[in-house]
Tab-separated table of C-alpha atoms in Angstrom:
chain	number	residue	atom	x	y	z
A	1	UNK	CA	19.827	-0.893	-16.463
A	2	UNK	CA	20.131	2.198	-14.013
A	3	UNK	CA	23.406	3.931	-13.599
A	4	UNK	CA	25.346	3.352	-10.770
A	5	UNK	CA	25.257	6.594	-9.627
A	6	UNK	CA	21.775	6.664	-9.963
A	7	UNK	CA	21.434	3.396	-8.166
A	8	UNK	CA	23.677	5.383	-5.368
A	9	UNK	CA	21.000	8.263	-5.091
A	10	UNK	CA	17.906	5.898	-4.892
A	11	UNK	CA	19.365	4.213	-1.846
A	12	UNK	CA	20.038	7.426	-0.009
A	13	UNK	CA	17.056	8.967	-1.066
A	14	UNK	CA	15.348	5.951	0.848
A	15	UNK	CA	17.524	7.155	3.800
A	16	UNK	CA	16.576	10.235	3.945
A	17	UNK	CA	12.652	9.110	3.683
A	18	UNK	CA	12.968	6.507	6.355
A	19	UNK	CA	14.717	9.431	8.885
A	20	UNK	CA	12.002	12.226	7.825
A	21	UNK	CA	9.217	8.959	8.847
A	22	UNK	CA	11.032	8.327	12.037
A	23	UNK	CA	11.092	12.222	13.158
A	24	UNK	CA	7.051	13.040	12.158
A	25	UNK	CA	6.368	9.938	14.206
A	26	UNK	CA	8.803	10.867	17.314
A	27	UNK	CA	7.456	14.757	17.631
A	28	UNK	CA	3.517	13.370	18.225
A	29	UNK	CA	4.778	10.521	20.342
A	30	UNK	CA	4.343	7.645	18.084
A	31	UNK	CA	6.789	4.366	17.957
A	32	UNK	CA	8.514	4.998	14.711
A	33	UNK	CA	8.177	1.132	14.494
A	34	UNK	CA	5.076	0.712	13.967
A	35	UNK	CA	5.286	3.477	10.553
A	36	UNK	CA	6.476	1.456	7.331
A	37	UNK	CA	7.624	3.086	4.564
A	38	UNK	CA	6.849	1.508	1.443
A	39	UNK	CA	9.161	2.607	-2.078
A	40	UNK	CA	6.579	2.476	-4.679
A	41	UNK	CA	8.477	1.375	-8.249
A	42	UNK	CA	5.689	2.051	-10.757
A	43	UNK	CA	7.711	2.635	-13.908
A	44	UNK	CA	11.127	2.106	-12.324
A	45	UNK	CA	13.709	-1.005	-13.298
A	46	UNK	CA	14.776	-3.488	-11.005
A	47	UNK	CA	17.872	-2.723	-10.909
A	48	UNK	CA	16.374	0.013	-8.933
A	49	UNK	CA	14.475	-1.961	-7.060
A	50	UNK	CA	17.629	-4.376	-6.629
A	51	UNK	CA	19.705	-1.449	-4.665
A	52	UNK	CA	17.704	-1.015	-2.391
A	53	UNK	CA	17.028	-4.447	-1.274
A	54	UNK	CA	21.028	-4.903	-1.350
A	55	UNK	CA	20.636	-1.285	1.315
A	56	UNK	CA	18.688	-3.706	3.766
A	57	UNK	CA	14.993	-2.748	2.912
A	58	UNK	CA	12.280	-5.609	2.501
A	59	UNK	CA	9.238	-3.885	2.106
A	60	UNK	CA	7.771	-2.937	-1.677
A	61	UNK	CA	4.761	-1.220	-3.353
A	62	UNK	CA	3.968	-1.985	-6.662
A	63	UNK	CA	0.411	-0.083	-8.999
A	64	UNK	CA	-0.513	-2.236	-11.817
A	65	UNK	CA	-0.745	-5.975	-11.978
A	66	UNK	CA	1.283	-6.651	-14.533
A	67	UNK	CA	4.408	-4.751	-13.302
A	68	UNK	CA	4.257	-6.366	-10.071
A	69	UNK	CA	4.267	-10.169	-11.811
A	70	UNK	CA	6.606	-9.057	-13.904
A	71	UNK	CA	8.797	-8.006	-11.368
A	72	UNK	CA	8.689	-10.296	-8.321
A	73	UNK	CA	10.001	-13.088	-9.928
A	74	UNK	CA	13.186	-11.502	-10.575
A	75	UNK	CA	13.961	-10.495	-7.023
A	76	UNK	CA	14.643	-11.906	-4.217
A	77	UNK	CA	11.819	-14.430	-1.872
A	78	UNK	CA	12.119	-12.507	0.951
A	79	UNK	CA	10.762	-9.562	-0.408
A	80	UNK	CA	7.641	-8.178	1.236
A	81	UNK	CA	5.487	-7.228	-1.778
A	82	UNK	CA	2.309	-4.607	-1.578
A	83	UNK	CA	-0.164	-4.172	-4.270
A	84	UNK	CA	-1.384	-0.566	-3.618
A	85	UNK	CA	-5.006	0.846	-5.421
A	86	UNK	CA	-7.898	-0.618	-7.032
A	87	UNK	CA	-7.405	-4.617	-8.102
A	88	UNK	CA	-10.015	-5.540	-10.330
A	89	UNK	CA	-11.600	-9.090	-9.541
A	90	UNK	CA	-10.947	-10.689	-12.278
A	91	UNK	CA	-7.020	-10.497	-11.807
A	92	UNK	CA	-7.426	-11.659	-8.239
A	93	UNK	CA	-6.083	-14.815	-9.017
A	94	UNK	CA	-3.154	-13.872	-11.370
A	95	UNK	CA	-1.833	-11.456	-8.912
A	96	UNK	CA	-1.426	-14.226	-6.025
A	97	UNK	CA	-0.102	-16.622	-8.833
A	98	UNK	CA	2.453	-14.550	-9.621
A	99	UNK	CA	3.350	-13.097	-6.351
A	100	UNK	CA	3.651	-15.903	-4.085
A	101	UNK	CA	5.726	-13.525	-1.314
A	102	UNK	CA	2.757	-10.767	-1.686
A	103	UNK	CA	1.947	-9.950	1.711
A	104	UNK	CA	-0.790	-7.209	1.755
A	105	UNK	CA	-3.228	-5.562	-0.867
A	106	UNK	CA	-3.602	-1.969	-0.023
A	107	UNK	CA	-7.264	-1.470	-2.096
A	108	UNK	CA	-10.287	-3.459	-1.256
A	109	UNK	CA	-13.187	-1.670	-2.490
A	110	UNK	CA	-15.614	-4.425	-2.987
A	111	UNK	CA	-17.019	-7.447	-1.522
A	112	UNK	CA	-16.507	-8.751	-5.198
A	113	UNK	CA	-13.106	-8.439	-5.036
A	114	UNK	CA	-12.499	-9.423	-1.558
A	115	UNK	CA	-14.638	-12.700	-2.466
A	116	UNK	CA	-12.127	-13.318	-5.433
A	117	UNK	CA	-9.062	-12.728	-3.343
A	118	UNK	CA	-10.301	-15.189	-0.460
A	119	UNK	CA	-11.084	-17.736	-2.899
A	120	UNK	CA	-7.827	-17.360	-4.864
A	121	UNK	CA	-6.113	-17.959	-1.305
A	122	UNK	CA	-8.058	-20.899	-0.891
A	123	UNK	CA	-7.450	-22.365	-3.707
A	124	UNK	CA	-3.838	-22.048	-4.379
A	125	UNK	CA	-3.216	-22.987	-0.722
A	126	UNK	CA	-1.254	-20.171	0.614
A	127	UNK	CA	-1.549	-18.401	4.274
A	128	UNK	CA	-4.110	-16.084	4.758
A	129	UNK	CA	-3.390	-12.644	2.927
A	130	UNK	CA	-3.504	-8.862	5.142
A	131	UNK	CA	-6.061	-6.891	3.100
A	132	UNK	CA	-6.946	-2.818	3.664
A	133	UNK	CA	-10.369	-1.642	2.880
A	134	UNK	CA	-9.769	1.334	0.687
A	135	UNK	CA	-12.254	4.245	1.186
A	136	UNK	CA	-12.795	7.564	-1.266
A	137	UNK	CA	-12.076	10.411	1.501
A	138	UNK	CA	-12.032	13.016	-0.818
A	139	UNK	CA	-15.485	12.282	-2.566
A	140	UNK	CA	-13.766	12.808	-6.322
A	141	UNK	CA	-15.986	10.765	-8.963
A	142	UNK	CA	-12.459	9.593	-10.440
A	143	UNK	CA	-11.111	7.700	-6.962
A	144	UNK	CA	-11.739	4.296	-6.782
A	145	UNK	CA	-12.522	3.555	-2.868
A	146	UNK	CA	-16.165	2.940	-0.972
A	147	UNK	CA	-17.712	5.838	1.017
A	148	UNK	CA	-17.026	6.261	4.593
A	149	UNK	CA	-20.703	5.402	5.176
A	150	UNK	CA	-19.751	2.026	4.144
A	151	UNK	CA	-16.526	0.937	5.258
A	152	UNK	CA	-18.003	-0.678	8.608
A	153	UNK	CA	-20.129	-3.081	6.375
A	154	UNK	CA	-17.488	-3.769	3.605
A	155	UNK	CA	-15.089	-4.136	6.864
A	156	UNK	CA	-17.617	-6.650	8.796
A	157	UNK	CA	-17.724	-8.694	5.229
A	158	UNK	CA	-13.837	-9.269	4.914
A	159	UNK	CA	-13.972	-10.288	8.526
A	160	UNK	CA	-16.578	-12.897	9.362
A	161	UNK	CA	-17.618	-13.655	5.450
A	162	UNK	CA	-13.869	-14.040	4.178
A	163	UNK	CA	-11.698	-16.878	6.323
A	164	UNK	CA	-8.619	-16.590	4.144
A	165	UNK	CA	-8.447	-12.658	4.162
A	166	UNK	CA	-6.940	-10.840	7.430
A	167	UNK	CA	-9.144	-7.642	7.664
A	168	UNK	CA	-5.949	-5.649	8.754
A	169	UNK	CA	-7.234	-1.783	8.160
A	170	UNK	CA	-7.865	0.802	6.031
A	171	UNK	CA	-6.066	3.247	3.047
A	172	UNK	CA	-6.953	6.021	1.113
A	173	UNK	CA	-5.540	7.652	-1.840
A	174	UNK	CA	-4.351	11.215	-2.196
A	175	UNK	CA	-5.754	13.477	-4.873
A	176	UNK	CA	-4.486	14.023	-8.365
A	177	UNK	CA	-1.514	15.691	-7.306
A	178	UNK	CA	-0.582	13.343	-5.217
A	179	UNK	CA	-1.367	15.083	-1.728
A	180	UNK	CA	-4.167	14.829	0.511
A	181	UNK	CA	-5.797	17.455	2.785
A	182	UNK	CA	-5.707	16.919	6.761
A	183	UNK	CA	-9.330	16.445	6.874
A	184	UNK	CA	-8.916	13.211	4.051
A	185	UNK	CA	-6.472	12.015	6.657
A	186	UNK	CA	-8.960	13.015	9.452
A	187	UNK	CA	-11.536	11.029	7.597
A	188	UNK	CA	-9.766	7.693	7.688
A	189	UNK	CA	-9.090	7.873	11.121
A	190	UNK	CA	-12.560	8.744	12.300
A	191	UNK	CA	-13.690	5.672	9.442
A	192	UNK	CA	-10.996	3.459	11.648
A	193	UNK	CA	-12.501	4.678	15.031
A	194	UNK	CA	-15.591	3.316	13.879
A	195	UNK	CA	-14.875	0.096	12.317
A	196	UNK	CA	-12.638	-0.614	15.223
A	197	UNK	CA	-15.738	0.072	17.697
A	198	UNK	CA	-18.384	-2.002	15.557
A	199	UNK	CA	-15.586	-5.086	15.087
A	200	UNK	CA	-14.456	-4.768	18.796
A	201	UNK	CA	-10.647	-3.995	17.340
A	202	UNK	CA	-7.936	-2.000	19.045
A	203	UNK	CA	-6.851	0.869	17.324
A	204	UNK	CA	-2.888	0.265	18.504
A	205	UNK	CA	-3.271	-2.966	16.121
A	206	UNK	CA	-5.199	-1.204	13.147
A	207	UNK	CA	-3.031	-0.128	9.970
A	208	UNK	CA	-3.712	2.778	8.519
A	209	UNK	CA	-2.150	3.307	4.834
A	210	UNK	CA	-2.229	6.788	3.681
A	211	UNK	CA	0.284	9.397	2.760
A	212	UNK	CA	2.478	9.564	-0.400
A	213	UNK	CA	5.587	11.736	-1.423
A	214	UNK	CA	4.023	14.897	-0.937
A	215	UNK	CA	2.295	14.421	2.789
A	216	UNK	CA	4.123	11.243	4.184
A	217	UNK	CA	4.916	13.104	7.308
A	218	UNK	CA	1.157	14.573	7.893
A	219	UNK	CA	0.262	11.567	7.496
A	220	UNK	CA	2.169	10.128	10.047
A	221	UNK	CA	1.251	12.720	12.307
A	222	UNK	CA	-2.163	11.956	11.976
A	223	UNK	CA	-1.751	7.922	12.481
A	224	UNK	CA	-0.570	6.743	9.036
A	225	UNK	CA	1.586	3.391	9.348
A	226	UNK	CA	2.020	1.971	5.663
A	227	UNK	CA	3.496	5.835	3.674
A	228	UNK	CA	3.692	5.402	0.264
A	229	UNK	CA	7.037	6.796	-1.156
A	230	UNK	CA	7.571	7.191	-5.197
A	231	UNK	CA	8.856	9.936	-6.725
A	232	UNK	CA	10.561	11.111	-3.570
A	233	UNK	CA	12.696	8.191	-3.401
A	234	UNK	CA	13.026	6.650	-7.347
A	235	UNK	CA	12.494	10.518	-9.331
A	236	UNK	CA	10.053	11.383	-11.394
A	237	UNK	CA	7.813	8.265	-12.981
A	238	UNK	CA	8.573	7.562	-16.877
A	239	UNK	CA	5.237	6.688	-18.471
A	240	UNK	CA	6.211	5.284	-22.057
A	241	UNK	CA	5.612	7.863	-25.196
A	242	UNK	CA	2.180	7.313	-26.761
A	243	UNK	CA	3.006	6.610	-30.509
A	244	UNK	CA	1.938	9.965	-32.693
């Protein structure tokens, strides 16, 4: 259980995020509407998680499977839940069993995986899930993520190949520091330009989910709408000691 006044610091810190979102959209002319900032909880309680809900926000980003079933259960329905980065196939299913209130995964990198989600959908009978393609702008070996080359095809696959998916746009993770540079952000939106043009999309509808603690506002400046605020917001993450 979180101190109060830590509790207290969270839920300003959110504040603080959501008015530094709304003033990198305003100065390039952008509805700060249509930018969501997501708190991302990897490591942090619920009780966390909790005082913020209780500040009026909805939307939440969890990392890992397991932290996200564990969690959602114990908060409330109307939570807006987003699994952000790579989702391995085989937990598909267990992530949508557990998370009945998910609403978007943030990290489709596969038509294996997006085949697993579609048919977990269909099977457990639930409305269609938002899915982002998630590409590898920054070309590290490490990233999980397609290449560019290929979003248009893994894109054209969730669309017309996967009737329980909503192809609903793209994300890209920042590098190990947790930044990205302007052309990683410049390479998503060209990759969105060109999905948008092969799948006859507009752009005004397309999400784009890229930024984190460190570059949130670039991000938004270059025509991020899903930021992805951790550290910023809940402190520095607390990994458990490895045993010695």
């Amino acid at each position: 259980m979180a101190a109060p006044a830590v509790e207290a610091t969270v839920a300003t810190a959110l504040r603080s995020v959501i008015l530094r979102a709304r003033k990198a959209a305003e100065q390039v002319g952008r509805d700060p509407e249509r930018v969501r900032v997501l708190p991302v909880s990897k490591t942090k309680p619920v009780s966390l998680i909790r005082q913020i809900y209780d500040a009026g926000h909805r939307c939440f980003g969890e990392n890992y499977v397991q932290e996200i079933i564990d969690k959602a259960p114990q908060l409330p329905e109307d939570i807006e839940w987003h699994f952000v980065g790579h989702l391995q196939s085989n937990k598909a299913k267990t992530l949508l069993t557990g998370v009945p209130n998910l609403a978007m995964v943030h990290g489709v990198d596969g038509e294996k995986v997006a085949n697993h989600l579609d048919r977990a959908v269909s099977n457990l009978g639930r409305h269609p899930l938002k899915v982002l393609v998630q590409v590898n702008t920054s070309g590290e070996v490490s990233k999980s993520g397609i290449e560019p080359s290929s979003v248009v095809e893994l894109a054209r696959h969730v669309k017309q190949h996967c009737p329980n998916l909503v192809f609903s746009g793209l994300m890209t993770i920042g590098m190990p520091d947790y930044t990205s540079t302007p052309d990683n952000f410049r390479t998503l939106s060209n990759c969105r330009a060109d999905v948008c043009k092969a799948l006859g999309m507009a752009e005004d509808q397309f999400e784009l989910s890229m930024g984190m603690s460190g570059d949130f506002e670039l991000a938004i400046e270059m025509g991020s709408t899903n930021v992805r605020v951790g550290s910023t917001i809940f402190g520095p993450r607390e990994y458990p000691k490895k045993a010695t």
